[in-house]
Coordinates of C-alpha atoms in Angstrom, one line a residue:
X1 CA -13.2 21.5 -30.2
X2 CA -15.0 20.8 -26.7
X3 CA -13.9 23.4 -23.7
X4 CA -10.7 22.1 -21.7
X5 CA -11.9 20.1 -18.6
X6 CA -9.7 19.8 -15.6
X7 CA -10.0 17.6 -13.0
X8 CA -8.3 16.8 -9.6
X9 CA -7.4 13.9 -8.1
X10 CA -4.8 11.9 -5.7
X11 CA -1.0 11.1 -7.0
X12 CA -0.6 7.6 -6.8
X13 CA 2.9 7.4 -9.4
X14 CA 4.7 11.1 -9.7
X15 CA 4.9 12.2 -13.6
X16 CA 3.8 13.2 -16.9
X17 CA 2.1 12.0 -19.4
X18 CA 1.0 13.7 -22.5
X19 CA -1.7 11.6 -25.0
X20 CA -5.5 10.3 -26.6
X21 CA -7.5 9.1 -23.6
X22 CA -8.4 5.5 -24.1
X23 CA -11.4 4.4 -22.3
X24 CA -11.0 1.6 -19.8
X25 CA -14.9 1.3 -19.2
X26 CA -16.3 0.2 -22.1
X27 CA -19.2 -2.5 -23.0
X28 CA -18.1 -6.3 -22.6
X29 CA -19.4 -8.8 -24.5
X30 CA -22.5 -10.3 -23.4
X31 CA -22.7 -14.1 -22.5
X32 CA -24.8 -16.9 -24.3
X33 CA -27.0 -18.5 -21.6
X34 CA -26.6 -22.7 -22.6
X35 CA -29.6 -25.1 -22.3
X36 CA -28.5 -26.6 -18.9
X37 CA -27.1 -26.5 -15.5
X38 CA -25.0 -29.8 -16.6
X39 CA -23.7 -27.0 -19.6
X40 CA -23.5 -23.7 -17.5
X41 CA -21.6 -25.5 -14.9
X42 CA -19.1 -27.1 -17.4
X43 CA -19.2 -24.2 -19.0
X44 CA -17.8 -21.8 -15.7
X45 CA -15.1 -24.7 -15.4
X46 CA -13.9 -23.9 -18.7
X47 CA -13.5 -20.3 -18.3
X48 CA -11.7 -20.8 -14.6
X49 CA -9.2 -23.2 -16.0
X50 CA -8.6 -20.9 -19.4
X51 CA -8.2 -17.3 -17.2
X52 CA -6.2 -19.9 -14.6
X53 CA -3.8 -21.0 -17.7
X54 CA -3.4 -17.0 -19.3
X55 CA -2.4 -15.9 -15.4
X56 CA 0.1 -19.2 -15.6
X57 CA 1.5 -17.7 -18.9
X58 CA 1.5 -14.7 -17.6
X59 CA 4.2 -15.5 -14.3
X60 CA 6.8 -17.2 -16.8
X61 CA 7.3 -13.7 -18.4
X62 CA 7.0 -11.5 -16.0
X63 CA 10.0 -10.4 -13.1
X64 CA 9.5 -11.2 -9.3
X65 CA 7.3 -8.4 -8.8
X66 CA 4.6 -8.7 -10.8
X67 CA 4.9 -12.5 -10.6
X68 CA 4.2 -12.3 -6.6
X69 CA 0.9 -10.4 -7.6
X70 CA -0.6 -13.1 -10.1
X71 CA 0.6 -16.3 -8.2
X72 CA -1.8 -14.7 -5.6
X73 CA -4.1 -14.0 -7.8
X74 CA -3.9 -18.1 -9.3
X75 CA -4.2 -19.2 -5.3
X76 CA -7.3 -17.2 -5.5
X77 CA -8.6 -18.7 -8.9
X78 CA -7.6 -22.4 -7.9
X79 CA -9.3 -22.0 -4.2
X80 CA -12.3 -24.0 -4.3
X81 CA -13.9 -21.4 -1.6
X82 CA -13.7 -18.7 -3.9
X83 CA -15.1 -20.7 -6.6
X84 CA -17.7 -23.2 -4.7
X85 CA -20.5 -20.0 -4.1
X86 CA -20.6 -19.7 -7.6
X87 CA -21.4 -23.0 -8.6
X88 CA -24.1 -23.4 -5.8
X89 CA -26.2 -20.9 -7.4
X90 CA -25.5 -22.4 -10.9
X91 CA -26.8 -25.4 -9.9
X92 CA -29.9 -23.4 -8.5
X93 CA -31.0 -22.2 -11.5
X94 CA -28.1 -19.2 -12.3
X95 CA -26.5 -18.4 -15.1
X96 CA -23.1 -19.1 -15.2
X97 CA -21.7 -15.3 -15.7
X98 CA -24.8 -13.9 -13.1
X99 CA -23.8 -16.9 -10.5
X100 CA -19.7 -15.8 -10.7
X101 CA -20.2 -12.4 -10.8
X102 CA -23.0 -12.1 -7.8
X103 CA -19.9 -15.0 -5.8
X104 CA -16.7 -13.0 -6.2
X105 CA -18.8 -9.5 -5.5
X106 CA -19.9 -10.7 -2.1
X107 CA -16.3 -11.5 -1.2
X108 CA -15.7 -8.1 -3.0
X109 CA -17.7 -5.9 -0.8
X110 CA -16.2 -6.5 2.4
X111 CA -12.7 -4.9 1.2
X112 CA -14.2 -1.8 -1.4
X113 CA -16.1 -0.8 1.8
X114 CA -13.2 0.0 3.6
X115 CA -11.7 2.8 4.3
X116 CA -8.0 1.4 4.4
X117 CA -5.9 1.7 1.0
X118 CA -4.4 -1.1 1.7
X119 CA -7.7 -3.5 1.7
X120 CA -9.4 -1.5 -1.1
X121 CA -6.0 -2.8 -3.0
X122 CA -6.9 -6.1 -2.3
X123 CA -10.6 -5.9 -3.8
X124 CA -8.4 -4.8 -6.6
X125 CA -6.9 -7.9 -7.7
X126 CA -10.1 -9.3 -6.6
X127 CA -11.5 -7.5 -9.2
X128 CA -9.3 -8.4 -11.8
X129 CA -9.8 -12.5 -11.0
X130 CA -13.7 -11.9 -11.3
X131 CA -13.2 -9.8 -15.1
X132 CA -10.8 -12.7 -16.4
X133 CA -12.9 -15.4 -15.8
X134 CA -15.5 -13.1 -17.4
X135 CA -13.9 -12.4 -20.5
X136 CA -13.1 -16.3 -20.9
X137 CA -16.6 -16.9 -20.8
X138 CA -17.9 -14.3 -23.0
X139 CA -15.2 -15.1 -25.1
X140 CA -13.8 -11.5 -25.4
X141 CA -10.6 -10.1 -24.7
X142 CA -9.3 -6.6 -23.9
X143 CA -9.7 -3.6 -26.4
X144 CA -5.6 -2.6 -27.2
X145 CA -4.9 0.5 -26.1
X146 CA -3.5 3.1 -28.6
X147 CA 0.4 3.7 -28.2
X148 CA 1.1 5.9 -25.2
X149 CA -2.2 6.7 -24.9
X150 CA -3.4 7.6 -20.6
X151 CA -6.1 4.9 -19.7
X152 CA -8.9 6.4 -17.6
X153 CA -11.8 4.3 -16.0
X154 CA -13.2 3.6 -12.6
X155 CA -9.7 1.0 -11.7
X156 CA -7.4 -0.8 -13.8
X157 CA -6.7 -4.5 -12.9
X158 CA -2.7 -5.9 -13.1
X159 CA -2.4 -7.8 -15.1
X160 CA -4.0 -5.0 -17.7
X161 CA -1.5 -2.8 -16.8
X162 CA 1.2 -5.8 -17.2
X163 CA -0.6 -5.9 -21.0
X164 CA 0.2 -2.7 -21.4
X165 CA 3.2 -1.8 -23.6
X166 CA 4.7 1.7 -21.0
X167 CA 7.5 1.8 -23.8
X168 CA 6.1 4.7 -25.7
X169 CA 5.0 6.4 -22.9
X170 CA 1.5 7.2 -21.1
X171 CA -0.2 7.0 -18.0
X172 CA -2.7 5.9 -16.0
X173 CA -5.9 8.6 -14.9
X174 CA -8.7 6.7 -12.4
X175 CA -11.9 7.6 -11.1
X176 CA -11.6 5.2 -8.2
X177 CA -8.3 2.9 -7.3
X178 CA -6.0 3.5 -4.3
X179 CA -2.2 4.5 -4.0
X180 CA -1.4 1.2 -2.2
X181 CA -3.1 -0.7 -4.4
X182 CA -0.6 -3.2 -7.0
X183 CA -1.3 -1.3 -9.7
X184 CA -0.3 1.8 -7.7
X185 CA 2.7 -0.2 -6.8
X186 CA 3.7 -1.3 -10.4
X187 CA 3.3 2.3 -11.6
X188 CA 5.8 4.1 -9.1
X189 CA 8.6 0.6 -10.0
X190 CA 8.1 1.1 -13.4
X191 CA 7.9 4.9 -13.6
X192 CA 4.2 5.2 -15.7
X193 CA 2.2 8.0 -14.5
X194 CA -0.9 7.6 -12.6
X195 CA -3.7 9.3 -10.5
X196 CA -6.5 8.2 -8.3
X197 CA -9.7 8.9 -6.9
X198 CA -10.9 12.0 -9.0
X199 CA -14.4 11.0 -8.3
X200 CA -17.7 10.2 -9.8
X201 CA -18.3 13.9 -11.1
X202 CA -15.5 13.1 -13.6
X203 CA -18.3 10.6 -15.1
X204 CA -19.2 13.1 -16.7
X205 CA -16.7 13.7 -19.7
X206 CA -18.5 13.3 -22.6
X207 CA -16.9 11.1 -25.7
X208 CA -15.4 14.3 -27.6
X209 CA -13.3 14.7 -24.3
X210 CA -12.6 10.8 -24.6
X211 CA -11.7 11.7 -27.4
X212 CA -9.4 14.6 -27.7
X213 CA -5.7 14.7 -26.1
X214 CA -4.9 14.4 -22.1
X215 CA -2.3 16.8 -20.2
X216 CA -1.6 14.0 -17.0
X217 CA -0.2 15.8 -14.7
X218 CA 0.5 13.1 -12.1
X219 CA 2.6 15.4 -9.6
X220 CA 0.7 17.4 -9.2
X221 CA -2.3 14.9 -9.4
X222 CA -4.1 17.0 -12.1
X223 CA -5.4 15.6 -15.7
X224 CA -6.7 18.3 -18.4
X225 CA -8.9 16.9 -20.9
X226 CA -8.9 18.6 -24.3
X227 CA -6.5 21.3 -23.0
X228 CA -5.4 24.9 -24.9
X229 CA -2.8 25.8 -26.5
X230 CA -1.0 27.8 -24.0
X231 CA -2.4 24.6 -21.5
X232 CA -0.6 22.1 -23.4
X233 CA 3.2 24.7 -23.8
X234 CA 3.1 25.0 -20.0
X235 CA 2.9 21.3 -19.3
X236 CA 5.4 20.8 -21.5
X237 CA 7.9 22.7 -19.6
X238 CA 6.7 21.4 -16.3
X239 CA 7.1 17.6 -17.7
X240 CA 10.9 18.7 -18.6
X241 CA 11.7 20.4 -15.6
X242 CA 10.2 17.1 -13.4
X243 CA 12.2 14.7 -15.9
X244 CA 15.6 17.1 -15.6
X245 CA 14.8 16.6 -11.8
X246 CA 14.1 12.8 -11.9
X247 CA 17.8 12.2 -13.1
X248 CA 19.6 15.1 -11.7
X249 CA 18.6 12.6 -8.3
X250 CA 19.2 9.0 -9.4
X251 CA 22.5 10.0 -8.9
X252 CA 22.1 10.4 -5.1
X253 CA 20.7 7.1 -5.0
X254 CA 23.9 5.0 -4.0
X255 CA 24.8 8.3 -1.9
X256 CA 24.5 8.4 1.7
X257 CA 21.8 11.1 2.2
X258 CA 23.1 14.3 4.3
X259 CA 22.0 18.2 3.7
X260 CA 24.3 20.7 2.3
X261 CA 25.7 21.8 5.3
X262 CA 27.1 17.6 6.0
X263 CA 24.3 16.2 8.3
X264 CA 23.0 12.8 7.9
X265 CA 20.3 12.2 7.9
X266 CA 19.4 8.2 8.0
X267 CA 16.5 6.7 4.7
X268 CA 15.4 4.1 5.5
X269 CA 12.5 1.8 2.9
X270 CA 8.9 0.8 3.7
X271 CA 7.7 -2.2 2.1
X272 CA 4.7 -4.5 2.5
X273 CA 5.4 -8.3 1.9
X274 CA 8.6 -9.8 1.9
X275 CA 9.6 -10.1 -2.1
X276 CA 9.1 -6.5 -2.0
X277 CA 13.5 -6.2 -0.8
X278 CA 13.7 -8.7 -4.1
X279 CA 14.0 -5.0 -6.4
X280 CA 15.6 -3.3 -4.0
X281 CA 19.6 -2.7 -3.6
X282 CA 20.3 -3.0 0.4
X283 CA 23.3 -0.4 -0.4
X284 CA 21.1 2.3 -1.4
X285 CA 18.9 2.3 1.9
X286 CA 19.6 2.1 5.9
X287 CA 17.3 -0.4 6.3
X288 CA 13.8 -1.2 6.6
X289 CA 12.1 1.8 8.7
X290 CA 8.7 -0.3 8.7
X291 CA 7.4 -3.5 8.1
X292 CA 3.9 -3.8 7.9
X293 CA 3.2 -7.2 8.2
X294 CA -0.8 -6.7 6.9
X295 CA 0.4 -9.0 3.9
X296 CA 0.0 -12.1 5.7
X297 CA -3.6 -11.7 6.4
X298 CA -5.6 -13.3 4.3
X299 CA -9.1 -15.3 4.2
X300 CA -7.1 -16.9 7.0
X301 CA -4.9 -16.2 10.1
X302 CA -0.9 -16.9 9.0
X303 CA 0.5 -20.4 11.4
X304 CA 4.3 -19.3 13.1
X305 CA 6.7 -20.9 10.4
X306 CA 4.8 -18.5 7.9
X307 CA 5.7 -15.8 9.2
X308 CA 8.9 -16.9 10.8
X309 CA 10.0 -17.9 7.0
X310 CA 8.5 -14.1 6.3
X311 CA 10.2 -11.9 9.4
X312 CA 13.6 -14.6 8.4
X313 CA 13.9 -13.5 4.5
X314 CA 13.6 -9.3 5.0
X315 CA 16.5 -9.9 7.8
X316 CA 18.8 -12.6 5.5
X317 CA 18.7 -9.4 2.7
X318 CA 19.5 -6.6 5.3
X319 CA 22.9 -8.0 6.8
X320 CA 23.0 -5.8 9.7
X321 CA 20.9 -3.5 8.7
X322 CA 18.3 -2.6 11.5
X323 CA 14.2 -4.3 10.3
X324 CA 11.6 -2.6 11.9
X325 CA 8.6 -4.6 12.1
X326 CA 4.8 -3.7 12.8
X327 CA 3.0 -6.0 15.0
X328 CA -0.4 -6.6 12.5
X329 CA -2.4 -3.9 12.2
X330 CA -6.2 -4.9 12.0
X331 CA -9.0 -3.8 12.8
X332 CA -12.2 -1.7 12.5
X333 CA -11.6 -0.8 8.8
X334 CA -9.8 -3.1 8.2
X335 CA -11.9 -6.8 9.1
X336 CA -10.2 -9.8 9.1
X337 CA -12.6 -12.8 9.0
X338 CA -11.6 -14.7 12.2
X339 CA -10.5 -12.2 14.0
X340 CA -11.8 -8.3 13.9
X341 CA -15.8 -7.3 15.0
X342 CA -17.7 -5.0 12.5
X343 CA -17.6 -1.2 14.2
X344 CA -19.4 1.8 12.6
X345 CA -16.2 4.2 13.6
X346 CA -13.4 2.5 11.2
X347 CA -10.3 4.3 12.8
X348 CA -11.5 4.7 16.5
X349 CA -12.0 1.0 17.4
X350 CA -10.6 -2.1 18.6
X351 CA -7.3 -2.6 16.0
X352 CA -3.8 -2.3 16.2
X353 CA -2.3 -3.6 19.6
X354 CA -5.8 -2.6 20.9
X355 CA -6.7 -5.8 18.8
X356 CA -3.6 -8.0 19.7
X357 CA -4.0 -8.0 22.7
X358 CA -7.9 -8.3 23.0
X359 CA -7.0 -11.3 21.1
X360 CA -3.5 -12.5 23.1
X361 CA -3.6 -15.8 21.4
X362 CA -3.1 -14.8 17.9
X363 CA -1.1 -12.4 19.0
X364 CA 1.1 -14.6 20.6
X365 CA 1.9 -16.8 17.4
X366 CA 3.5 -13.4 16.2
X367 CA 5.0 -12.9 19.3
X368 CA 6.8 -16.3 19.1
X369 CA 7.8 -15.8 15.3
X370 CA 9.7 -12.4 16.0
X371 CA 11.0 -13.6 18.4
X372 CA 12.6 -16.7 16.9
X373 CA 13.4 -14.1 13.4
X374 CA 15.5 -12.2 15.8
X375 CA 17.6 -14.3 16.1
X376 CA 18.9 -13.8 12.1
X377 CA 19.5 -10.4 12.1
X378 CA 18.7 -6.7 13.5
X379 CA 15.2 -6.7 14.3
X380 CA 12.8 -4.6 15.8
X381 CA 10.0 -4.4 17.0
X382 CA 7.1 -1.7 16.9
X383 CA 3.3 -1.6 18.0
X384 CA 0.6 0.1 16.1
X385 CA -2.1 2.8 17.5
X386 CA -0.8 2.7 21.0
X387 CA -2.4 5.4 23.1
X388 CA -2.1 5.2 26.3
X389 CA 1.0 3.2 28.5
X390 CA -0.8 0.5 29.6
X391 CA -1.2 -0.6 26.3
X392 CA 3.1 -1.1 26.1
X393 CA 3.4 -2.5 29.6
X394 CA 0.9 -5.0 28.5
X395 CA 2.7 -5.9 25.0
X396 CA 6.1 -6.1 26.1
X397 CA 5.2 -8.6 29.4
X398 CA 3.5 -10.6 26.5
X399 CA 7.0 -11.2 25.0
X400 CA 8.5 -11.9 28.2
X401 CA 6.2 -14.4 29.1
X402 CA 6.9 -15.9 24.6
X403 CA 10.3 -15.2 25.8
X404 CA 10.2 -17.5 28.2
X405 CA 7.7 -20.2 27.4
X406 CA 10.9 -20.5 24.9
X407 CA 13.4 -21.0 26.5
X408 CA 12.4 -23.5 28.1
X409 CA 11.5 -25.3 25.2
X410 CA 15.0 -24.7 24.0
X411 CA 13.8 -22.8 20.9
X412 CA 16.6 -20.7 19.9
X413 CA 14.9 -16.8 20.3
X414 CA 15.9 -13.4 21.1
X415 CA 14.3 -10.4 22.8
X416 CA 14.3 -7.7 20.0
X417 CA 14.1 -3.4 20.7
X418 CA 10.4 -3.3 21.6
X419 CA 9.4 0.8 20.1
X420 CA 6.0 2.5 19.1
X421 CA 4.3 3.8 16.4
X422 CA 3.8 7.6 16.8
X423 CA 0.1 8.3 15.6
X424 CA -2.3 8.8 17.7
X425 CA -2.7 13.1 19.1
X426 CA -2.6 11.3 23.2
X427 CA 1.6 10.4 22.1
X428 CA 2.8 13.0 20.7
X429 CA 1.3 15.2 23.1
X430 CA 2.3 13.2 26.5
X431 CA 5.5 11.1 24.8
X432 CA 6.9 11.5 28.1
X433 CA 4.0 8.7 29.5
X434 CA 6.0 6.3 27.3
X435 CA 9.6 6.8 28.0
X436 CA 10.4 3.3 28.3
X437 CA 9.5 2.5 24.9
X438 CA 13.0 1.1 23.0
X439 CA 12.1 4.6 20.2
X440 CA 9.9 6.2 18.3
X441 CA 8.1 5.6 14.9
X442 CA 6.4 8.9 13.9
X443 CA 3.2 7.6 11.8
X444 CA 2.6 10.8 9.7
X445 CA -0.3 9.5 8.1
X446 CA -2.8 8.6 10.7
X447 CA -1.1 11.4 12.8
X448 CA -1.8 13.8 10.3
X449 CA -5.8 12.4 10.0
X450 CA -6.5 12.6 13.9
X451 CA -5.0 15.8 13.9
X452 CA -6.5 17.1 10.8
X453 CA -9.9 15.0 11.0
X454 CA -9.6 14.9 7.1
X455 CA -9.0 11.7 5.6
X456 CA -5.5 11.3 3.3
X457 CA -7.9 9.5 0.8
X458 CA -10.3 12.0 1.1
X459 CA -10.4 14.1 -2.0
X460 CA -13.2 16.3 -0.8
X461 CA -10.6 17.1 2.2
X462 CA -7.4 16.9 1.2
X463 CA -6.2 20.1 1.3
X464 CA -6.3 20.1 4.9
X465 CA -4.9 17.0 5.2
X466 CA -1.1 18.2 5.2
X467 CA 1.7 17.5 7.3
X468 CA 3.2 20.5 7.2
X469 CA 0.4 21.9 9.0
X470 CA 1.5 23.8 11.6
X471 CA -0.1 22.0 14.3
X472 CA 1.5 18.8 12.6
X473 CA 4.5 20.0 12.7
X474 CA 4.5 20.8 16.1
X475 CA 3.3 17.8 17.7
X476 CA 6.6 16.2 15.5
X477 CA 9.1 18.7 16.6
X478 CA 7.8 17.9 20.3
X479 CA 8.0 13.7 19.6
X480 CA 11.9 14.6 18.1
X481 CA 13.0 16.7 20.5
X482 CA 11.7 14.2 23.3
X483 CA 13.5 11.9 21.4
X484 CA 17.0 13.4 21.5
X485 CA 16.2 15.1 25.4
X486 CA 16.2 11.4 26.5
X487 CA 18.1 9.3 23.3
X488 CA 15.7 7.3 22.2
X489 CA 15.7 7.1 18.5
X490 CA 13.0 9.0 15.9
X491 CA 11.7 8.4 12.7
X492 CA 9.0 8.8 11.1
X493 CA 7.7 6.2 8.8
X494 CA 4.9 7.6 7.0
X495 CA 4.5 8.9 3.6
X496 CA 5.4 12.4 4.0
X497 CA 8.7 11.0 4.9
X498 CA 9.0 10.7 1.2
X499 CA 8.0 13.8 -0.3
X500 CA 10.0 16.1 -2.1
X501 CA 7.9 19.3 -0.7
X502 CA 7.9 17.8 2.7
X503 CA 11.2 17.2 4.1
X504 CA 13.1 20.6 4.7
X505 CA 10.1 21.0 7.3
X506 CA 10.8 17.3 9.0
X507 CA 14.4 18.5 9.0
X508 CA 13.5 21.9 10.1
X509 CA 11.6 19.6 12.7
X510 CA 14.1 18.0 14.0
X511 CA 14.1 14.7 12.1
X512 CA 16.6 12.3 11.1
X513 CA 15.3 9.1 10.2
X514 CA 13.2 8.9 7.4
X515 CA 11.6 5.9 6.0
X516 CA 10.5 6.0 1.9
X517 CA 8.7 3.9 -0.2
X518 CA 11.5 2.0 -2.2
X519 CA 10.3 4.3 -5.4
X520 CA 11.0 7.6 -3.7
X521 CA 14.4 6.4 -2.2
X522 CA 16.8 8.3 -4.9
X523 CA 13.6 11.5 -4.6
X524 CA 14.4 11.8 -0.5
X525 CA 18.0 11.7 -0.8
X526 CA 18.3 14.4 -3.5
X527 CA 15.8 16.9 -1.9
X528 CA 17.5 16.3 2.0
X529 CA 21.1 17.7 0.0
X530 CA 18.5 21.0 -0.7
X531 CA 18.3 21.4 3.1
X532 CA 20.6 24.4 4.8
X533 CA 20.7 22.3 8.2

């Protein structure tokens, strides 16, 4: 029996799983080259058709959240702009499999190198499209994993996740991957334990380890291969405790959040796509604390009507509850063709509000959509990456100009409250310079990264990236105090808001408004109920 191997990654979906380790990266079948370029072209066309048909079938049997992901993949697969380079390669003499892989890998490369979770997550969808067509080309399929297995590999495709029967348990442990990927979102919504970012060093896991039982602790981000009897016993106690705690937390989902002493705390949700609200009961939350608009930016920039419809859908779902929409946070590490520029330092470059102000012709489109949407609900708008007051003033001036233009044209509109993200230390240190903002929303992810100079998705410095570090908490407390003194609402919309271990410290710092991932609502409310303040 091999010695136990303990690996550490990042939790993407909390939970525990015990079962055999299944290698996701098993060798695929080989493609047999055809006699002519015409035959190669026909083979690729047939494979694309097979993959598209299979996706369409899977869409029919999936829920709304999963079908949205699959519909994106199907739309991309049917896009000539995606497939044309592969056919050009075939015309130049390449085999169909090589041509398809080369074309898709070129498309994927820009996303894979991003330091931003959101855009790396889109790369996973593109890899899924690539691999579905390659499987159709070779006539091969995925080897079925045993019931209750822990799927272990470089990454996992959304379609592979959806094909897997999770009723018998199991989990996911990835050497790469992202906590913001579509698979991670699906895992959280279905309660499937998942960890990511185990790193390349773990490629050394031997066949003997792969044959052994594995213990996946996705509460703390760890996995043990070939565990000892003592480790199994400890793991099972932790698993039972977690299950009991989660069961108890479920009772808090439909209740208003409050501390042990009765202090009310607002708990809102973060969403990344309008379809996210389809699976959320509006009665379980106090609104949307963060709606990201990067989801609208794909291969082309979205037009005004597309944005307007997306915003209106969420406002209709929320009713009287507030919906806080963040203007597009692209740039630097989040490349958008036709909008952003390539830079050497992704986190400190032309991104967020800086990019929007540099490209006002694009920003004005989003502003008009937001002003029109504000007629249909309780809309609030916030600007990302604000560092100096002049940025806020210029952004609000553009809103005023577009409002006047819509008014002159007789188009229904309304000016929403305009606030700022507090994620750059200059704002947290000197909030008095931003007293004209309608509200503050603390972005704990970026604020912590900038204060600690430690990326949250880099496992080698993960021990430094903690919102509970005194320096970060001191800044949060300072912003919360300034908001109380000057009647400026302050909320927090970063991942820390849904972390039960961080919630007591955030409430002690003076926060009374948190926004969390929908899957974290119950656990966050339960954690709030345990706090004595």
